[in-house]
């Protein structure tokens, strides 16, 4: 504010001074020219010059010579100013940075006039869901430690606005319990993948959502997801080890075989195949059930290669898929009996959680219909334990399938996007597990009318999970909402992101004695907009919101009691 006022005052002073200078030079030139034409001497002209000018202050000469002289004086003044400034670029008051807090004027153009048409981040700041109007995506990164109100002050209010379809991670099951019926009464289709009480869950079959044109790619992604999210920390560090690579290839083979050979393929069928596998250390040529099934598939492929014309298009596609399965299975058959037995046991242990009765039933068929999200207003709740991560890999698979299915639908629609916008409210994002290629997915959501709000307790949680890709993920979130945290890494990161400003500091010095003196001086120093320790001490009802290309906001958290949940109906 001080810098703005100082610049304005200097500008006004400069304009006034230039006008006065122009007037004086014009008057002097006019008077000298007229008196000289009358034949007056130089001394006489100079003696009466001031009197003549004052006697007619409102007179202004438009004679060419007088105007040129006055203009030349302004040019000379400008050159003198530039010379004294040293031709330097100066930013008075911004020598060490220009960071400052945003105002209502800064956010106004990014908000819809109807409050209920915005995603609300604070009591006073929101963002229109019309991304073409704002030229901003509606991906968001929400940070808040335990008890800071991530669910109460962000997820619940925005979910109740009912602007889009939603996929909501519901760690405690409280969101569906409190608002499921309300959303259903407002016309929403409500579904729930319950990974706490499986008997109460809708059914979810990941194999239903394989890419129709390239199912092999979906098979590879599903396998990668399962391997990554069912491995311990030590195994993740050595994910390319012989044993993990062998499990990956075998799982690819089994999933592909089930997908192309069965009428209604599902993951429990894959698990059953693992149970029918075996290996003999005494007789390495011994064949077990699954070996015989793959040998039968080999004969089918060989028959096709001899005479492809005898097969129709559907049969050809099945045989091509089985050929992919055989290629993935072949390395397993080449191992020694003891090696094969170890791979089978290891893979069986990895898939063991899906042997639980209610889990098998949930995965055997599908009624959750992930593609419905982009076609009509739907809310999918994912109830996930926040104390037990045994089944978190299923949450990761759920979101992987959700993204792939709706991106496929968007890409194959005439408009290039889904019919109903989809917003994913990913609470406790760290508990979901690592979603394959998420850093690439989130960068392409906007044009397809899909968005993600990543909710975490700290910045370092995401860094630990996604490593070098984490910065890319956060970089694709145009909105960041900080609700409070004691995590040093988070506060240091946000403080740096908010930037630094320039402040004036006064120094006083005083000396004592016979000739004592005192001095006062001002100088400019760099100062963070908020230091990490100030962020840690933020009030419980305050938050920090940043939007790309706009100054940050220090605001009040949403007040649920006064929040506008839906537009007034005429």
XYZ file of C-alpha atoms in Angstrom, residues 137-140 421-425 442 445-446 448-454:
19
model
C -8.480 -26.147 -13.814
C -10.453 -27.140 -10.730
C -7.912 -29.653 -9.467
C -7.054 -28.772 -5.876
C -18.620 -33.142 -14.913
C -16.920 -35.482 -12.450
C -15.226 -34.306 -9.280
C -13.125 -36.738 -7.229
C -12.832 -35.750 -3.558
C -4.391 -35.326 -13.629
C -8.484 -34.081 -16.697
C -9.586 -30.512 -17.466
C -12.537 -34.069 -20.292
C -14.550 -32.377 -17.487
C -12.896 -34.435 -14.775
C -11.137 -33.034 -11.720
C -9.478 -34.222 -8.520
C -9.229 -32.648 -5.072
C -6.317 -34.286 -3.283
